Coordinates of N, CA and C (backbone and C1' of nucleotides) in Angstrom, one line a residue:
Chain W
M36 N -0.9 27.6 -16.1 CA 0.1 26.7 -15.4 C -0.6 26.2 -14.1
N37 N -0.3 24.9 -13.8 CA -0.8 24.4 -12.6 C 0.3 24.1 -11.6
F38 N 0.0 24.0 -10.3 CA 1.0 23.8 -9.3 C 0.6 22.6 -8.5
W39 N 1.6 21.8 -8.0 CA 1.4 20.5 -7.4 C 2.3 20.3 -6.2
L40 N 2.0 19.3 -5.4 CA 2.9 18.9 -4.3 C 3.1 17.4 -4.5
F41 N 4.4 17.0 -4.6 CA 4.8 15.6 -4.7 C 5.4 15.1 -3.4
K42 N 4.8 14.1 -2.8 CA 5.4 13.5 -1.6 C 6.4 12.4 -1.9
S43 N 7.4 12.3 -1.2 CA 8.4 11.2 -1.3 C 9.1 11.0 0.0
E44 N 9.4 9.7 0.3 CA 10.2 9.5 1.5 C 11.7 9.7 1.1
P45 N 12.4 10.6 1.7 CA 13.7 10.9 1.3 C 14.7 9.7 1.4
D46 N 14.4 8.7 2.3 CA 15.2 7.5 2.3 C 15.1 6.8 1.0
V47 N 14.0 6.9 0.3 CA 13.8 6.2 -0.9 C 14.2 7.0 -2.1
F48 N 13.7 8.2 -2.1 CA 14.1 9.2 -3.2 C 13.9 10.6 -2.7
S49 N 15.0 11.3 -2.6 CA 15.0 12.6 -2.1 C 15.2 13.7 -3.2
F50 N 15.0 14.9 -2.8 CA 15.2 16.0 -3.7 C 16.7 16.0 -4.2
A51 N 17.6 15.7 -3.3 CA 19.0 15.7 -3.7 C 19.2 14.5 -4.7
D52 N 18.5 13.4 -4.5 CA 18.6 12.3 -5.5 C 18.2 12.8 -6.9
L53 N 17.0 13.5 -6.9 CA 16.6 14.1 -8.2 C 17.7 14.9 -8.9
K54 N 18.3 15.8 -8.0 CA 19.3 16.7 -8.6 C 20.5 15.9 -9.1
S55 N 20.7 14.8 -8.5 CA 22.0 14.0 -8.9 C 21.7 13.1 -10.1
R56 N 20.5 13.0 -10.6 CA 20.2 12.1 -11.7 C 20.7 12.7 -13.0
P57 N 20.9 11.9 -14.0 CA 21.3 12.4 -15.3 C 20.2 13.4 -15.8
H58 N 20.6 14.5 -16.3 CA 19.7 15.6 -16.7 C 18.8 16.0 -15.6
R59 N 19.2 15.7 -14.3 CA 18.4 16.1 -13.2 C 16.9 15.7 -13.4
R60 N 16.7 14.6 -13.9 CA 15.3 14.2 -14.3 C 15.1 12.7 -14.0
E61 N 13.8 12.4 -13.6 CA 13.5 11.1 -13.2 C 12.0 10.8 -13.4
P62 N 11.7 9.5 -13.8 CA 10.2 9.2 -13.9 C 9.7 9.0 -12.5
W63 N 8.5 9.6 -12.2 CA 7.9 9.5 -10.9 C 7.1 8.3 -10.8
S64 N 7.8 7.1 -10.6 CA 7.0 5.9 -10.7 C 6.5 5.5 -9.3
G65 N 5.5 4.5 -9.3 CA 5.0 4.0 -8.1 C 3.8 4.6 -7.5
V66 N 3.1 5.5 -8.2 CA 1.9 6.0 -7.8 C 0.8 4.9 -8.0
R67 N 0.2 4.5 -6.9 CA -0.8 3.5 -6.9 C -2.1 3.9 -6.2
N68 N -2.5 5.1 -6.5 CA -3.7 5.7 -5.9 C -4.4 6.3 -7.0
Y69 N -5.8 6.1 -7.1 CA -6.5 6.5 -8.3 C -6.6 8.0 -8.4
Q70 N -6.8 8.7 -7.2 CA -6.9 10.1 -7.3 C -5.6 10.8 -7.8
A71 N -4.5 10.3 -7.2 CA -3.2 10.9 -7.6 C -3.0 10.6 -9.1
R72 N -3.3 9.4 -9.5 CA -3.2 9.1 -11.0 C -4.0 10.0 -11.8
N73 N -5.2 10.2 -11.4 CA -6.1 11.1 -12.2 C -5.6 12.5 -12.3
F74 N -4.9 13.0 -11.2 CA -4.3 14.3 -11.3 C -3.3 14.3 -12.5
M75 N -2.4 13.3 -12.5 CA -1.4 13.2 -13.5 C -2.0 13.1 -14.9
R76 N -3.0 12.2 -15.0 CA -3.6 11.9 -16.3 C -4.5 13.1 -16.9
D77 N -5.2 13.7 -16.0 CA -6.2 14.7 -16.5 C -5.8 16.1 -16.3
S78 N -5.0 16.5 -15.4 CA -4.8 17.9 -15.1 C -3.3 18.4 -15.2
M79 N -2.4 17.5 -15.3 CA -1.0 17.9 -15.3 C -0.5 18.2 -16.7
L80 N 0.3 19.2 -16.8 CA 0.9 19.6 -18.1 C 2.4 19.7 -18.0
P81 N 3.1 19.3 -19.0 CA 4.6 19.6 -19.0 C 4.8 21.1 -18.8
G82 N 5.7 21.4 -17.9 CA 6.0 22.8 -17.6 C 5.4 23.2 -16.3
D83 N 4.4 22.5 -15.8 CA 3.8 22.7 -14.5 C 4.9 22.6 -13.4
L84 N 4.7 23.3 -12.3 CA 5.7 23.3 -11.2 C 5.2 22.5 -10.0
G85 N 6.1 22.0 -9.3 CA 5.7 21.2 -8.1 C 6.7 21.4 -6.9
L86 N 6.1 21.2 -5.7 CA 6.9 21.3 -4.5 C 7.3 19.8 -4.2
F87 N 8.6 19.6 -3.9 CA 9.1 18.3 -3.6 C 9.0 18.2 -2.1
Y88 N 8.1 17.4 -1.6 CA 7.9 17.3 -0.1 C 8.5 16.0 0.4
H89 N 9.2 16.1 1.5 CA 9.8 14.9 2.2 C 8.9 14.4 3.3
S90 N 8.4 13.2 3.2 CA 7.5 12.7 4.2 C 8.1 11.5 4.9
S91 N 7.5 11.1 6.1 CA 7.9 9.9 6.8 C 9.4 10.0 7.1
C92 N 9.8 11.0 7.7 CA 11.2 11.2 8.0 C 11.4 12.2 9.2
P93 N 12.6 12.3 9.7 CA 12.8 13.1 10.9 C 12.3 14.5 10.7
Q94 N 12.6 15.1 9.5 CA 12.2 16.5 9.3 C 11.3 16.6 8.0
P95 N 10.0 16.4 8.2 CA 9.1 16.5 7.0 C 9.0 17.9 6.5
G96 N 8.9 18.1 5.2 CA 8.7 19.5 4.7 C 9.1 19.6 3.2
V97 N 9.0 20.8 2.7 CA 9.3 21.0 1.3 C 10.8 21.3 1.1
A98 N 11.4 20.4 0.3 CA 12.9 20.5 0.1 C 13.3 21.2 -1.2
G99 N 12.4 21.4 -2.1 CA 12.8 22.0 -3.4 C 11.7 22.1 -4.4
I100 N 12.0 22.6 -5.6 CA 11.1 22.8 -6.6 C 11.4 21.9 -7.8
L101 N 10.3 21.3 -8.3 CA 10.5 20.5 -9.5 C 9.6 21.0 -10.6
R102 N 9.9 20.5 -11.9 CA 9.0 20.8 -13.0 C 8.5 19.5 -13.7
I103 N 7.3 19.5 -14.1 CA 6.8 18.4 -14.9 C 7.5 18.4 -16.2
A104 N 8.1 17.2 -16.6 CA 8.9 17.2 -17.8 C 8.4 16.3 -18.9
S105 N 7.2 15.7 -18.7 CA 6.7 14.9 -19.8 C 5.2 14.8 -19.7
E106 N 4.6 14.3 -20.8 CA 3.2 13.9 -20.7 C 3.1 12.7 -19.8
P107 N 1.8 12.5 -19.3 CA 1.6 11.2 -18.5 C 1.8 10.0 -19.5
K108 N 2.4 8.9 -18.9 CA 2.6 7.7 -19.7 C 2.5 6.5 -18.8
P109 N 2.3 5.3 -19.4 CA 2.2 4.1 -18.5 C 3.4 3.9 -17.6
D110 N 3.2 3.6 -16.4 CA 4.3 3.3 -15.5 C 4.8 1.9 -15.7
P111 N 6.0 1.7 -16.2 CA 6.5 0.4 -16.6 C 6.5 -0.6 -15.4
S112 N 6.7 -0.1 -14.2 CA 6.8 -1.0 -13.1 C 5.5 -1.9 -12.9
Q113 N 4.4 -1.4 -13.4 CA 3.2 -2.2 -13.2 C 3.2 -3.5 -13.9
F114 N 4.0 -3.6 -14.9 CA 4.1 -4.8 -15.8 C 5.2 -5.8 -15.3
I115 N 6.0 -5.5 -14.4 CA 7.1 -6.3 -14.0 C 6.8 -7.1 -12.8
P116 N 6.6 -8.5 -12.9 CA 6.2 -9.3 -11.8 C 7.1 -9.2 -10.6
S117 N 8.4 -9.0 -10.8 CA 9.3 -9.0 -9.6 C 9.4 -7.6 -9.0
D118 N 8.7 -6.6 -9.6 CA 8.7 -5.3 -9.0 C 7.7 -5.1 -7.9
E119 N 8.1 -4.3 -6.9 CA 7.2 -4.1 -5.7 C 6.0 -3.4 -6.1
Y120 N 6.0 -2.7 -7.3 CA 4.8 -2.0 -7.7 C 4.0 -2.8 -8.8
F121 N 4.4 -4.1 -9.0 CA 3.7 -4.9 -10.0 C 2.2 -4.9 -9.7
D122 N 1.4 -4.8 -10.8 CA -0.1 -4.9 -10.6 C -0.6 -6.0 -11.6
P123 N -1.0 -7.2 -11.1 CA -1.4 -8.2 -12.0 C -2.6 -7.9 -12.8
K124 N -3.4 -6.9 -12.4 CA -4.6 -6.5 -13.2 C -4.2 -5.7 -14.4
A125 N -3.0 -5.2 -14.5 CA -2.6 -4.3 -15.6 C -1.9 -5.1 -16.7
S126 N -2.0 -4.7 -17.9 CA -1.2 -5.2 -19.0 C -0.8 -4.1 -19.9
P127 N 0.2 -4.3 -20.8 CA 0.6 -3.2 -21.7 C -0.5 -2.8 -22.6
D128 N -1.5 -3.7 -22.9 CA -2.6 -3.3 -23.7 C -3.6 -2.4 -22.9
R129 N -3.7 -2.7 -21.6 CA -4.6 -2.0 -20.7 C -3.8 -1.6 -19.4
P130 N -3.0 -0.6 -19.6 CA -2.3 -0.1 -18.4 C -3.3 0.6 -17.4
I131 N -2.9 0.5 -16.2 CA -3.8 1.1 -15.1 C -3.1 2.4 -14.6
W132 N -1.8 2.3 -14.4 CA -1.1 3.3 -13.7 C -0.2 4.2 -14.6
Q133 N -0.2 5.4 -14.3 CA 0.6 6.4 -15.1 C 1.7 7.0 -14.3
L134 N 2.7 7.6 -15.0 CA 3.7 8.4 -14.4 C 3.9 9.6 -15.2
V135 N 4.6 10.6 -14.7 CA 5.2 11.7 -15.4 C 6.7 11.8 -15.1
D136 N 7.5 12.2 -16.0 CA 8.8 12.6 -15.6 C 8.8 13.9 -14.9
V137 N 9.7 14.0 -13.9 CA 9.9 15.3 -13.2 C 11.3 15.7 -13.3
A138 N 11.6 17.0 -13.3 CA 13.0 17.5 -13.4 C 13.2 18.5 -12.3
W139 N 14.4 18.6 -11.8 CA 14.8 19.6 -10.9 C 14.5 21.0 -11.5
A140 N 14.0 21.9 -10.7 CA 13.7 23.2 -11.2 C 14.4 24.3 -10.4
A141 N 14.5 24.2 -9.1 CA 15.2 25.2 -8.3 C 15.4 24.6 -6.9
D142 N 16.5 25.1 -6.3 CA 16.8 24.8 -4.9 C 16.0 25.9 -4.1
L143 N 15.7 25.5 -2.9 CA 15.2 26.5 -1.9 C 16.4 26.8 -1.0
P144 N 16.7 28.1 -0.8 CA 17.7 28.5 0.1 C 17.5 28.0 1.5
Q145 N 16.2 27.9 1.9 CA 15.8 27.4 3.2 C 14.8 26.3 3.1
F146 N 15.0 25.2 3.8 CA 14.0 24.1 3.9 C 12.8 24.6 4.5
V147 N 11.6 24.3 4.0 CA 10.3 24.7 4.6 C 9.7 23.6 5.3
S148 N 9.9 23.6 6.6 CA 9.4 22.4 7.4 C 7.9 22.4 7.5
L149 N 7.4 21.2 7.9 CA 6.0 21.0 8.1 C 5.5 22.0 9.2
E150 N 6.4 22.2 10.2 CA 6.1 23.2 11.2 C 5.9 24.6 10.6
N151 N 6.8 25.0 9.7 CA 6.7 26.3 9.0 C 5.3 26.4 8.3
L152 N 5.0 25.3 7.6 CA 3.7 25.3 6.8 C 2.5 25.5 7.7
R153 N 2.5 24.8 8.8 CA 1.4 24.9 9.7 C 1.3 26.2 10.4
A154 N 2.4 26.9 10.5 CA 2.4 28.2 11.2 C 2.0 29.4 10.2
A155 N 1.8 29.1 8.9 CA 1.5 30.1 8.0 C -0.1 30.2 7.7
P156 N -0.7 31.2 8.2 CA -2.2 31.3 8.0 C -2.6 31.2 6.5
A157 N -1.7 31.7 5.6 CA -2.1 31.7 4.2 C -2.1 30.2 3.7
L158 N -1.6 29.3 4.4 CA -1.5 27.9 3.9 C -2.5 27.0 4.7
A159 N -3.4 27.6 5.5 CA -4.2 26.8 6.3 C -5.1 25.8 5.6
D160 N -5.4 26.1 4.3 CA -6.3 25.2 3.6 C -5.6 24.2 2.7
M161 N -4.3 24.1 2.8 CA -3.6 23.1 2.0 C -4.0 21.7 2.3
Q162 N -4.1 20.9 1.3 CA -4.5 19.5 1.4 C -3.6 18.7 2.3
I163 N -2.3 19.0 2.1 CA -1.3 18.2 2.8 C -1.4 18.4 4.4
L164 N -2.0 19.5 4.8 CA -2.1 19.9 6.2 C -3.4 19.3 6.8
R165 N -4.3 18.8 6.0 CA -5.5 18.3 6.6 C -5.2 16.9 7.2
R166 N -6.0 16.7 8.3 CA -5.9 15.4 9.0 C -6.2 14.2 8.0
G167 N -5.3 13.2 8.2 CA -5.6 12.0 7.4 C -5.2 12.1 6.0
N168 N -4.7 13.2 5.5 CA -4.3 13.3 4.1 C -3.3 12.2 3.8
R169 N -3.5 11.5 2.7 CA -2.6 10.4 2.3 C -2.2 10.5 0.9
L170 N -2.7 11.4 0.1 CA -2.5 11.5 -1.3 C -1.0 11.9 -1.5
S171 N -0.4 11.2 -2.4 CA 1.1 11.4 -2.7 C 1.2 12.6 -3.7
I172 N 0.2 12.9 -4.4 CA 0.2 14.1 -5.3 C -1.0 14.9 -5.1
T173 N -0.9 16.2 -4.7 CA -2.0 17.0 -4.5 C -1.8 18.3 -5.3
P174 N -2.9 18.9 -5.7 CA -2.8 20.3 -6.3 C -2.6 21.3 -5.2
V175 N -1.8 22.4 -5.5 CA -1.7 23.5 -4.7 C -2.1 24.8 -5.5
T176 N -2.6 25.8 -4.8 CA -3.0 27.0 -5.5 C -1.8 27.8 -5.8
P177 N -1.9 28.7 -6.9 CA -0.7 29.6 -7.2 C -0.3 30.4 -5.9
D178 N -1.3 30.8 -5.2 CA -0.9 31.6 -4.0 C -0.1 30.8 -3.0
E179 N -0.6 29.5 -2.8 CA 0.1 28.6 -1.8 C 1.5 28.4 -2.3
F180 N 1.6 28.1 -3.6 CA 3.0 27.8 -4.2 C 3.9 29.0 -4.0
H181 N 3.4 30.2 -4.3 CA 4.3 31.3 -4.2 C 4.7 31.6 -2.8
H182 N 3.7 31.4 -1.9 CA 4.0 31.6 -0.5 C 5.1 30.7 0.0
I183 N 5.0 29.5 -0.4 CA 6.0 28.5 0.1 C 7.4 28.8 -0.5
C184 N 7.4 29.2 -1.8 CA 8.7 29.6 -2.4 C 9.3 30.8 -1.6
S185 N 8.4 31.7 -1.2 CA 8.9 32.8 -0.4 C 9.4 32.4 1.0
L186 N 8.7 31.5 1.6 CA 9.2 31.0 2.9 C 10.5 30.3 2.7
G187 N 10.7 29.7 1.5 CA 11.9 29.0 1.3 C 13.1 29.9 0.9
G188 N 12.8 31.2 0.9 CA 13.9 32.1 0.6 C 14.1 32.6 -0.8
L189 N 13.2 32.2 -1.7 CA 13.3 32.6 -3.1 C 12.8 34.1 -3.2
S190 N 13.4 34.9 -3.9 CA 13.0 36.3 -4.2 C 11.8 36.3 -5.1
P191 N 11.0 37.3 -5.1 CA 9.9 37.4 -6.0 C 10.4 37.3 -7.5
K192 N 11.6 37.8 -7.7 CA 12.1 37.8 -9.1 C 12.4 36.3 -9.4
A193 N 13.1 35.6 -8.5 CA 13.4 34.2 -8.8 C 12.2 33.4 -9.0
I194 N 11.1 33.7 -8.2 CA 9.9 32.9 -8.3 C 9.2 33.2 -9.7
A195 N 9.2 34.5 -10.1 CA 8.6 34.8 -11.3 C 9.4 34.2 -12.5
A196 N 10.7 34.0 -12.3 CA 11.5 33.4 -13.4 C 11.2 31.9 -13.6
L197 N 10.6 31.3 -12.6 CA 10.2 29.9 -12.7 C 9.0 29.7 -13.7
S198 N 8.1 30.7 -13.6 CA 6.8 30.5 -14.3 C 6.8 31.1 -15.7
Chain R
dG923 P 9.7 -1.6 16.6 O5' 8.4 -1.4 17.5 C5' 8.6 -0.8 18.7 C4' 7.5 0.0 19.1 C3' 6.1 -0.5 18.7 O3' 5.2 -0.2 19.7 C1' 6.4 1.6 17.7
dC924 P 3.8 -0.8 19.8 O5' 2.9 0.5 19.7 C5' 3.3 1.6 20.6 C4' 2.3 2.7 20.2 C3' 0.9 2.3 19.9 O3' 0.0 3.1 20.7 C1' 1.8 3.7 18.2
dC925 P -1.5 2.7 20.8 O5' -2.2 3.6 19.8 C5' -1.9 5.0 19.8 C4' -2.5 5.7 18.6 C3' -3.8 5.1 18.2 O3' -4.7 6.1 17.7 C1' -2.4 5.0 16.4
dA926 P -6.2 6.1 18.1 O5' -6.8 7.3 17.2 C5' -6.0 8.5 17.1 C4' -6.0 9.0 15.7 C3' -7.4 8.8 15.0 O3' -7.6 10.0 14.3 C1' -5.7 7.7 13.7
dA927 P -9.0 10.3 13.6 O5' -8.7 10.0 12.1 C5' -7.7 10.8 11.5 C4' -7.5 10.2 10.1 C3' -8.8 10.0 9.3 O3' -8.7 10.7 8.1 C1' -7.4 8.1 9.2
dC928 P -9.9 11.1 7.2 O5' -9.8 10.1 6.0 C5' -8.6 10.2 5.2 C4' -8.3 8.9 4.6 C3' -9.3 8.3 3.7 O3' -9.0 8.6 2.4 C1' -8.2 6.6 4.9
dG929 P -10.0 8.3 1.2 O5' -9.3 6.9 0.6 C5' -7.9 7.0 0.2 C4' -7.6 5.6 -0.3 C3' -8.5 5.1 -1.4 O3' -7.7 4.4 -2.4 C1' -8.5 3.6 0.5
dT930 P -8.4 3.6 -3.6 O5' -8.4 2.1 -3.1 C5' -7.2 1.5 -2.7 C4' -7.4 0.0 -2.3 C3' -8.3 -0.7 -3.3 O3' -7.6 -1.9 -3.6 C1' -9.2 -0.9 -1.1
dT931 P -8.1 -3.0 -4.6 O5' -8.7 -4.2 -3.7 C5' -7.9 -4.6 -2.6 C4' -8.8 -5.6 -1.8 C3' -9.6 -6.6 -2.7 O3' -9.2 -7.9 -2.2 C1' -10.9 -5.5 -1.0
dG932 P -9.6 -9.2 -3.1 O5' -10.9 -9.7 -2.3 C5' -10.8 -9.9 -0.9 C4' -12.2 -10.2 -0.4 C3' -13.0 -11.1 -1.4 O3' -13.8 -12.0 -0.6 C1' -14.2 -9.1 -1.0
dG933 P -14.3 -13.4 -1.1 O5' -15.4 -13.8 -0.1 C5' -15.2 -13.5 1.3 C4' -16.6 -13.0 1.9 C3' -17.8 -13.9 1.4 O3' -18.5 -14.2 2.5 C1' -18.1 -11.6 0.9
dC934 P -19.6 -15.3 2.4 O5' -21.0 -14.5 2.1 C5' -21.5 -13.7 3.2 C4' -22.5 -12.7 2.6 C3' -23.6 -13.4 1.7 O3' -24.7 -13.8 2.4 C1' -22.8 -11.2 0.9
Chain T
dG828 P -24.5 0.5 -7.9 O5' -24.9 -0.3 -6.6 C5' -26.1 -0.1 -5.9 C4' -25.9 -0.5 -4.5 C3' -24.9 0.4 -3.8 O3' -25.3 0.5 -2.4 C1' -24.1 -1.8 -3.7
dC829 P -25.0 1.7 -1.5 O5' -24.8 0.9 -0.2 C5' -25.8 -0.1 0.3 C4' -25.2 -1.1 1.2 C3' -24.3 -0.4 2.3 O3' -24.7 -0.9 3.5 C1' -23.2 -2.2 1.2
dC830 P -24.5 -0.1 4.9 O5' -23.2 -0.9 5.4 C5' -23.3 -2.3 5.6 C4' -21.9 -2.8 5.9 C3' -21.0 -1.9 6.7 O3' -20.2 -2.7 7.6 C1' -19.9 -2.5 4.7
dA831 P -20.3 -2.4 9.1 O5' -19.4 -3.6 9.7 C5' -19.7 -5.0 9.3 C4' -18.4 -5.7 9.0 C3' -17.3 -5.4 10.0 O3' -16.7 -6.7 10.3 C1' -16.6 -4.9 7.8
dA832 P -15.5 -6.8 11.3 O5' -14.2 -7.0 10.3 C5' -14.3 -8.1 9.3 C4' -13.1 -8.0 8.5 C3' -11.8 -7.9 9.3 O3' -10.8 -8.8 8.8 C1' -11.9 -6.2 7.7
dC833 P -9.4 -9.0 9.5 O5' -8.4 -8.3 8.6 C5' -8.5 -8.6 7.2 C4' -7.8 -7.5 6.4 C3' -6.4 -7.2 7.0 O3' -5.4 -7.6 6.1 C1' -7.6 -5.2 6.3
dG834 P -3.9 -7.5 6.5 O5' -3.4 -6.2 5.6 C5' -3.7 -6.2 4.3 C4' -3.3 -4.9 3.7 C3' -1.8 -4.5 4.1 O3' -1.2 -3.9 3.0 C1' -3.4 -2.8 4.8
dT835 P 0.3 -3.4 3.1 O5' 0.1 -1.8 3.1 C5' -0.7 -1.2 2.1 C4' -0.8 0.3 2.3 C3' 0.6 0.9 2.7 O3' 0.7 2.0 1.8 C1' -1.0 1.5 4.3
dT836 P 2.0 2.8 1.7 O5' 1.7 4.2 2.4 C5' 0.4 4.9 2.1 C4' 0.2 6.0 3.1 C3' 1.4 6.8 3.4 O3' 1.1 8.1 3.1 C1' 0.3 6.1 5.4
dG837 P 2.2 9.2 2.9 O5' 2.3 9.8 4.4 C5' 1.3 10.5 5.0 C4' 1.7 10.8 6.4 C3' 3.1 11.2 6.6 O3' 3.1 12.3 7.5 C1' 2.6 9.4 8.0
dG838 P 4.3 13.4 7.5 O5' 4.0 14.0 8.9 C5' 2.6 14.4 9.2 C4' 2.4 14.1 10.7 C3' 3.5 14.7 11.6 O3' 2.9 15.4 12.7 C1' 3.2 12.4 12.1
dC839 P 3.7 16.4 13.6 O5' 4.0 15.5 14.9 C5' 3.0 15.0 15.7 C4' 3.5 13.9 16.5 C3' 4.8 14.2 17.2 O3' 4.5 14.8 18.5 C1' 4.6 11.9 16.5

DNA sequence: GCCAACGTTGGC
DNA sequence: GCCAACGTTGGC
């Protein structure tokens, strides 16, 4: 199993929004960065777990836990001219951008703020904490994932039940 | 709103 | 294939 961090602006789509969707599930559309796409295409598997991170907001940080709920597939928004994520270089025959469905997996009893993340020595190497990091999807190590779940107030038992 | 950092674009 | 210019991201 692999572990991931998904960034989203909560004004646009928050962890609470995911939880309120039918089946608590949503296609993660709009990724337009090759590295992030390649993670989805090459390394992500249904059942993998992810941290739902709120960015560009008053309180950045990890708001909850999600699970990868589909194989990667073409992101339909790339084909729709009126869509803000339209890509004229893409066609249904030759899609460029992929998405995966994600589903709610668990609430965190406590929000894990960016400040909390920075204060944890065990998380010092996280990609999200590096200067200039702009990737909307990044891998995290199993240790980092478990550490953040623990900071979020999940018991070891609850964390184990996720995997 | 500022600004540093980064990815992408396009002229050559 | 280089690299300057540009747009975007995201914390503050």
